[in-house]
Every structure is written in C-alpha cells, then in structure tokens.
mmCIF file of C-alpha atoms in Angstrom:
data_model
loop_
_atom_site.group_PDB
_atom_site.id
_atom_site.type_symbol
_atom_site.label_atom_id
_atom_site.label_comp_id
_atom_site.label_asym_id
_atom_site.label_seq_id
_atom_site.Cartn_x
_atom_site.Cartn_y
_atom_site.Cartn_z
ATOM 1 C CA MET A 4 217.047 52.885 5.369
ATOM 2 C CA SER A 5 215.118 49.750 6.062
ATOM 3 C CA ARG A 6 213.577 49.292 9.577
ATOM 4 C CA THR A 7 214.632 46.370 11.592
ATOM 5 C CA LYS A 8 212.359 43.993 13.365
ATOM 6 C CA LYS A 9 213.115 45.700 16.650
ATOM 7 C CA ASP A 10 211.994 49.044 15.239
ATOM 8 C CA ILE A 11 208.689 47.594 14.002
ATOM 9 C CA LEU A 12 207.748 45.890 17.267
ATOM 10 C CA PRO A 13 207.323 49.047 19.349
ATOM 11 C CA LEU A 14 205.081 50.515 16.725
ATOM 12 C CA ASN A 15 202.833 47.482 16.853
ATOM 13 C CA GLU A 16 202.704 47.694 20.622
ATOM 14 C CA GLU A 17 201.798 51.370 20.460
ATOM 15 C CA GLU A 18 199.045 50.607 17.982
ATOM 16 C CA GLU A 19 197.759 47.850 20.215
ATOM 17 C CA ASN A 20 197.856 50.172 23.219
ATOM 18 C CA GLU A 21 195.973 52.832 21.293
ATOM 19 C CA SER A 22 193.360 50.321 20.145
ATOM 20 C CA ASP A 23 192.982 49.039 23.713
ATOM 21 C CA ALA A 24 192.520 52.605 24.979
ATOM 22 C CA SER A 25 189.911 53.346 22.336
ATOM 23 C CA ASP A 26 188.080 50.124 23.254
ATOM 24 C CA ILE A 27 188.056 51.155 26.932
ATOM 25 C CA GLU A 28 186.749 54.624 26.086
ATOM 26 C CA SER A 29 184.010 53.197 23.884
ATOM 27 C CA GLU A 30 183.011 50.785 26.667
ATOM 28 C CA GLU A 31 182.929 53.670 29.159
ATOM 29 C CA ASP A 32 180.828 55.711 26.753
ATOM 30 C CA GLU A 33 178.467 52.796 26.350
ATOM 31 C CA GLU A 34 178.254 52.448 30.135
ATOM 32 C CA LYS A 35 177.611 56.184 30.573
ATOM 33 C CA LYS A 36 174.970 56.297 27.851
ATOM 34 C CA PRO A 37 172.367 54.183 29.677
ATOM 35 C CA GLU A 38 172.959 56.220 32.812
ATOM 36 C CA SER A 39 172.302 59.450 30.908
ATOM 37 C CA ASP A 40 169.167 57.936 29.365
ATOM 38 C CA ASP A 41 167.916 56.953 32.831
ATOM 39 C CA GLU A 42 168.617 60.443 34.143
ATOM 40 C CA ASN A 43 166.742 61.984 31.223
ATOM 41 C CA SER A 44 163.730 59.731 31.829
ATOM 42 C CA VAL A 45 163.736 60.611 35.549
ATOM 43 C CA ASP A 46 163.877 64.304 34.695
ATOM 44 C CA ASP A 47 160.978 63.910 32.279
ATOM 45 C CA GLU A 48 158.884 62.143 34.931
ATOM 46 C CA GLU A 49 159.617 64.871 37.472
ATOM 47 C CA GLU A 50 158.669 67.551 34.962
ATOM 48 C CA GLU A 51 155.413 65.744 34.224
ATOM 49 C CA LYS A 52 154.654 65.501 37.957
ATOM 50 C CA ASP A 53 155.401 69.181 38.402
ATOM 51 C CA GLU A 54 153.104 70.055 35.521
ATOM 52 C CA GLU A 55 150.338 67.876 36.984
ATOM 53 C CA LEU A 56 150.729 69.559 40.378
ATOM 54 C CA LEU A 57 150.567 72.981 38.763
ATOM 55 C CA LEU A 58 147.437 72.023 36.848
ATOM 56 C CA GLU A 59 145.812 70.664 40.009
ATOM 57 C CA ARG A 60 146.674 73.817 41.940
ATOM 58 C CA GLU A 61 145.288 76.012 39.175
ATOM 59 C CA ALA A 62 142.108 73.933 39.080
ATOM 60 C CA ASP A 63 141.724 74.161 42.878
ATOM 61 C CA LYS A 64 142.362 77.900 42.762
ATOM 62 C CA LYS A 65 139.744 78.350 40.061
ATOM 63 C CA MET A 66 137.238 76.297 42.026
ATOM 64 C CA MET A 67 137.845 78.411 45.122
ATOM 65 C CA GLU A 68 137.452 81.633 43.133
ATOM 66 C CA ASP A 69 134.200 80.381 41.612
ATOM 67 C CA PHE A 70 132.960 79.312 45.047
ATOM 68 C CA VAL A 71 133.817 82.669 46.594
ATOM 69 C CA SER A 72 132.259 84.586 43.698
ATOM 70 C CA ASP A 73 129.084 82.496 43.942
ATOM 71 C CA ASN A 74 128.903 83.121 47.691
ATOM 72 C CA ASP A 75 129.464 86.829 47.181
ATOM 73 C CA ALA A 76 126.757 86.916 44.534
ATOM 74 C CA SER A 77 124.337 85.020 46.780
ATOM 75 C CA ASP A 78 125.148 87.358 49.674
ATOM 76 C CA VAL A 79 124.462 90.365 47.467
ATOM 77 C CA ASP A 80 121.182 88.823 46.314
ATOM 78 C CA ASP A 81 120.181 88.108 49.924
ATOM 79 C CA GLU A 82 121.010 91.677 50.934
ATOM 80 C CA ASP A 83 118.983 93.013 48.017
ATOM 81 C CA ASP A 84 116.043 90.792 48.963
ATOM 82 C CA GLU A 85 116.242 91.902 52.606
ATOM 83 C CA TYR A 86 116.392 95.544 51.548
ATOM 84 C CA GLU A 87 113.392 95.099 49.253
ATOM 85 C CA ASP A 88 111.455 93.319 52.018
ATOM 86 C CA GLU A 89 112.233 96.090 54.503
ATOM 87 C CA LEU A 90 111.279 98.730 51.958
ATOM 88 C CA GLN A 91 108.014 96.923 51.225
ATOM 89 C CA LYS A 92 107.284 96.625 54.957
ATOM 90 C CA PHE A 93 107.980 100.323 55.397
ATOM 91 C CA LYS A 94 105.656 101.182 52.509
ATOM 92 C CA ASP A 95 102.955 98.911 53.934
ATOM 93 C CA TYR A 96 103.409 100.519 57.343
ATOM 94 C CA GLN A 97 103.072 103.984 55.812
ATOM 95 C CA VAL A 98 99.885 102.974 54.005
ATOM 96 C CA ILE A 99 98.402 101.379 57.124
ATOM 97 C CA SER A 100 99.323 104.300 59.374
ATOM 98 C CA SER A 101 97.883 106.747 56.829
ATOM 99 C CA LEU A 102 94.642 104.764 56.617
ATOM 100 C CA GLU A 103 94.397 104.506 60.397
ATOM 101 C CA LYS A 104 94.957 108.244 60.711
ATOM 102 C CA GLN A 105 92.376 109.210 58.096
ATOM 103 C CA HIS A 106 89.926 106.387 58.869
ATOM 104 C CA PRO A 107 90.295 105.420 62.540
ATOM 105 C CA GLU A 108 87.073 103.419 62.366
ATOM 106 C CA ILE A 109 88.915 100.634 60.534
ATOM 107 C CA MET A 110 91.029 99.885 63.601
ATOM 108 C CA GLN A 111 89.768 96.745 65.291
ATOM 109 C CA VAL A 112 89.135 96.737 69.026
ATOM 110 C CA ASN A 113 88.125 93.658 71.003
ATOM 111 C CA TYR A 114 84.541 93.257 72.168
ATOM 112 C CA GLU A 115 85.220 93.826 75.871
ATOM 113 C CA GLU A 116 86.920 97.164 75.190
ATOM 114 C CA VAL A 117 84.061 98.273 72.943
ATOM 115 C CA LEU A 118 81.526 97.465 75.666
ATOM 116 C CA LEU A 119 83.474 99.505 78.223
ATOM 117 C CA LEU A 120 83.959 102.427 75.846
ATOM 118 C CA SER A 121 80.261 102.462 74.899
ATOM 119 C CA LYS A 122 79.006 102.994 78.459
ATOM 120 C CA VAL A 123 77.639 106.513 78.869
ATOM 121 C CA VAL A 124 77.940 108.236 82.252
ATOM 122 C CA ARG A 125 75.098 110.651 83.145
ATOM 123 C CA ASN A 126 74.352 112.840 86.120
ATOM 124 C CA VAL A 127 71.111 112.912 88.106
ATOM 125 C CA ARG A 128 69.493 115.208 85.524
ATOM 126 C CA GLY A 129 70.305 112.801 82.692
ATOM 127 C CA GLU A 130 73.032 114.953 81.234
ATOM 128 C CA ILE A 131 76.081 113.228 79.786
ATOM 129 C CA ILE A 132 79.214 113.937 81.837
ATOM 130 C CA ASP A 133 81.349 111.277 80.225
ATOM 131 C CA PRO A 134 84.648 112.585 78.689
ATOM 132 C CA LEU A 135 84.558 109.684 76.221
ATOM 133 C CA HIS A 136 81.243 110.880 74.741
ATOM 134 C CA THR A 137 81.478 114.512 73.649
ATOM 135 C CA THR A 138 79.479 114.498 70.386
ATOM 136 C CA LEU A 139 75.730 115.143 70.202
ATOM 137 C CA PRO A 140 73.723 112.135 71.432
ATOM 138 C CA ILE A 141 71.513 112.252 68.344
ATOM 139 C CA LEU A 142 71.323 109.552 65.687
ATOM 140 C CA THR A 143 71.909 111.025 62.244
ATOM 141 C CA LYS A 144 69.928 109.935 59.197
ATOM 142 C CA TYR A 145 73.067 108.338 57.746
ATOM 143 C CA GLU A 146 73.651 106.324 60.900
ATOM 144 C CA LYS A 147 69.989 105.299 60.912
ATOM 145 C CA ALA A 148 70.161 104.079 57.309
ATOM 146 C CA ARG A 149 73.382 102.205 58.026
ATOM 147 C CA VAL A 150 71.976 100.541 61.146
ATOM 148 C CA ILE A 151 68.716 99.433 59.532
ATOM 149 C CA GLY A 152 70.439 98.209 56.361
ATOM 150 C CA SER A 153 73.075 96.181 58.250
ATOM 151 C CA ARG A 154 70.474 94.660 60.570
ATOM 152 C CA ALA A 155 68.189 93.743 57.645
ATOM 153 C CA GLU A 156 71.102 91.985 55.950
ATOM 154 C CA GLN A 157 71.809 89.987 59.123
ATOM 155 C CA ILE A 158 68.176 88.914 59.434
ATOM 156 C CA ASN A 159 67.974 87.913 55.764
ATOM 157 C CA ARG A 160 71.050 85.729 56.303
ATOM 158 C CA GLY A 161 69.364 83.853 59.142
ATOM 159 C CA ALA A 162 69.915 85.951 62.283
ATOM 160 C CA ALA A 163 67.145 85.611 64.855
ATOM 161 C CA PRO A 164 65.029 88.738 65.460
ATOM 162 C CA SER A 165 65.387 90.370 68.872
ATOM 163 C CA ILE A 166 61.614 90.957 69.163
ATOM 164 C CA PRO A 167 58.595 88.703 68.624
ATOM 165 C CA VAL A 168 57.654 88.759 64.951
ATOM 166 C CA ASP A 169 54.661 87.262 63.173
ATOM 167 C CA GLU A 170 55.544 84.296 60.984
ATOM 168 C CA SER A 171 54.010 85.997 57.973
ATOM 169 C CA ILE A 172 56.666 88.730 58.086
ATOM 170 C CA ILE A 173 59.731 87.431 56.281
ATOM 171 C CA ASP A 174 61.268 90.653 54.949
ATOM 172 C CA GLY A 175 64.428 91.451 56.893
ATOM 173 C CA ARG A 176 64.103 95.207 56.317
ATOM 174 C CA ILE A 177 60.631 95.311 57.866
ATOM 175 C CA ILE A 178 61.829 93.329 60.875
ATOM 176 C CA ALA A 179 64.868 95.621 61.235
ATOM 177 C CA ILE A 180 62.607 98.718 61.242
ATOM 178 C CA MET A 181 60.420 97.108 63.904
ATOM 179 C CA GLU A 182 63.487 96.434 66.045
ATOM 180 C CA PHE A 183 64.682 100.009 65.569
ATOM 181 C CA GLU A 184 61.336 101.449 66.665
ATOM 182 C CA ASN A 185 61.415 99.216 69.749
ATOM 183 C CA LYS A 186 65.040 100.261 70.512
ATOM 184 C CA SER A 187 66.165 96.643 70.484
ATOM 185 C CA ILE A 188 68.818 96.639 67.767
ATOM 186 C CA PRO A 189 72.011 95.290 69.429
ATOM 187 C CA PHE A 190 74.395 97.576 67.559
ATOM 188 C CA ILE A 191 77.209 99.873 68.695
ATOM 189 C CA ILE A 192 78.098 102.809 66.448
ATOM 190 C CA ALA A 193 81.700 103.976 66.080
ATOM 191 C CA ARG A 194 81.995 107.714 65.469
ATOM 192 C CA PRO A 195 85.379 108.934 64.191
ATOM 193 C CA LEU A 196 86.540 112.230 65.684
ATOM 194 C CA PRO A 197 88.620 114.970 64.011
ATOM 195 C CA SER A 198 91.311 114.426 66.631
ATOM 196 C CA GLY A 199 91.791 110.866 65.417
ATOM 197 C CA GLY A 200 89.903 109.181 68.233
ATOM 198 C CA ILE A 201 86.677 107.183 68.121
ATOM 199 C CA GLU A 202 83.498 107.403 70.144
ATOM 200 C CA TYR A 203 81.427 104.272 70.692
ATOM 201 C CA TRP A 204 77.672 104.706 71.124
ATOM 202 C CA LYS A 205 74.968 102.143 71.638
ATOM 203 C CA VAL A 206 72.084 102.769 69.243
ATOM 204 C CA ASN A 207 69.617 102.767 72.136
ATOM 205 C CA ASP A 208 71.532 105.606 73.865
ATOM 206 C CA LEU A 209 71.056 107.970 70.898
ATOM 207 C CA GLU A 210 67.954 110.105 70.398
ATOM 208 C CA VAL A 211 66.011 109.908 67.141
ATOM 209 C CA LEU A 212 64.566 113.146 65.818
#
C-alpha cells in the first residue's frame, strides 16, 4: 500500500522533534563540559595546595626534630664537660690534700701569723713552756746548711747584708756565714711535725752545737 501525504507528515515531524531533542542534549553536554573542566582544575589546585601544606609541615617537623636533637646533644656534651671538670677538681683536691698531709710545710701562711707562731714563751729559768714549740730548740746541721745556702743566694742576688761588711768581701756565702755567727740572719724555720702540724722557729732562738 502506498502512504499518503498525511501519513508521511507525522513521520517528518517526529524526525524533526528527535533532531531538535538531540541538538538540545548536545548543547547541554557542551554546557556541562566546561563546568566539569573547571571543577577538575579546581580539584587539581586544591590537591596541589594540600601537597604543599603537607610538604611544609614535614619540613617544619624535621627542622624541629633536628633542633631538639641538637639541643639534646649539646646538653649531653655540657653534662659530660661538667662531670669531667668536677672529676678533675676532685682529683686535684685529692692531690693537694695528700701533699698538704705529707708535706705540711708547703702550706702558705701569712707573715703576721708566722710572726705570732714563732714567738717562744719561756719561764724565769729560760725553759720553754710554749705548747706551740715542743721540739728540741737545737739547730740541726741540715737546717744550718739550708739557712746559710738560702741567705747566700739572697745576698748574691742583691740583698743587703744585715751586718757591716768590708767592701772587699763580695762572696755571698762568706757574708751569710758571718751573719749566722752573729745571730743576725732574719729567717724563720718551719718544722713539720708527725701529727701534721708545723712549728715555726726563729733561727736566733735555736742553739747551735
């Protein structure tokens, strides 16, 4: 059967309607496409920002860890140095205390104290009753040699003699012996005691045998 003109017209209208609908859908797709592209670009930017923030935080965290570790290491070094200093001080103290105990004569006393400690108290008979002078009041040969040698060295270095001396005598040892015989050597002898104390004697207060 052949179609009439009326039968053909609706088909053309349907085709036109379908083509119009497809055009509208394609336009909508084209409109949606830029929006999706914009959304993708925004998402990419946010991801990049997040990555940058993470990197910055990791860098800051690493810097803080390095700073703390350096401080801890410096604190440990300082503690080690303090411990070594204290140990060295303790060792020095032990050495000094041992030397002072075994050789009390090395301990320095001021001049006024030495003068007071060197005064000998005697009774009316000339006997020593001083508790600070208990050893024999006799000059030993070693003390004599030490006194004369030290005094001769002083005179040779320019010290003035304590007695009148002829200008022709220039030997310090001879002058020192002359001073010793005249009991005019201004020396004070320190005698260490077994108890750890020290006795101070003026040379002129000791007898020479």
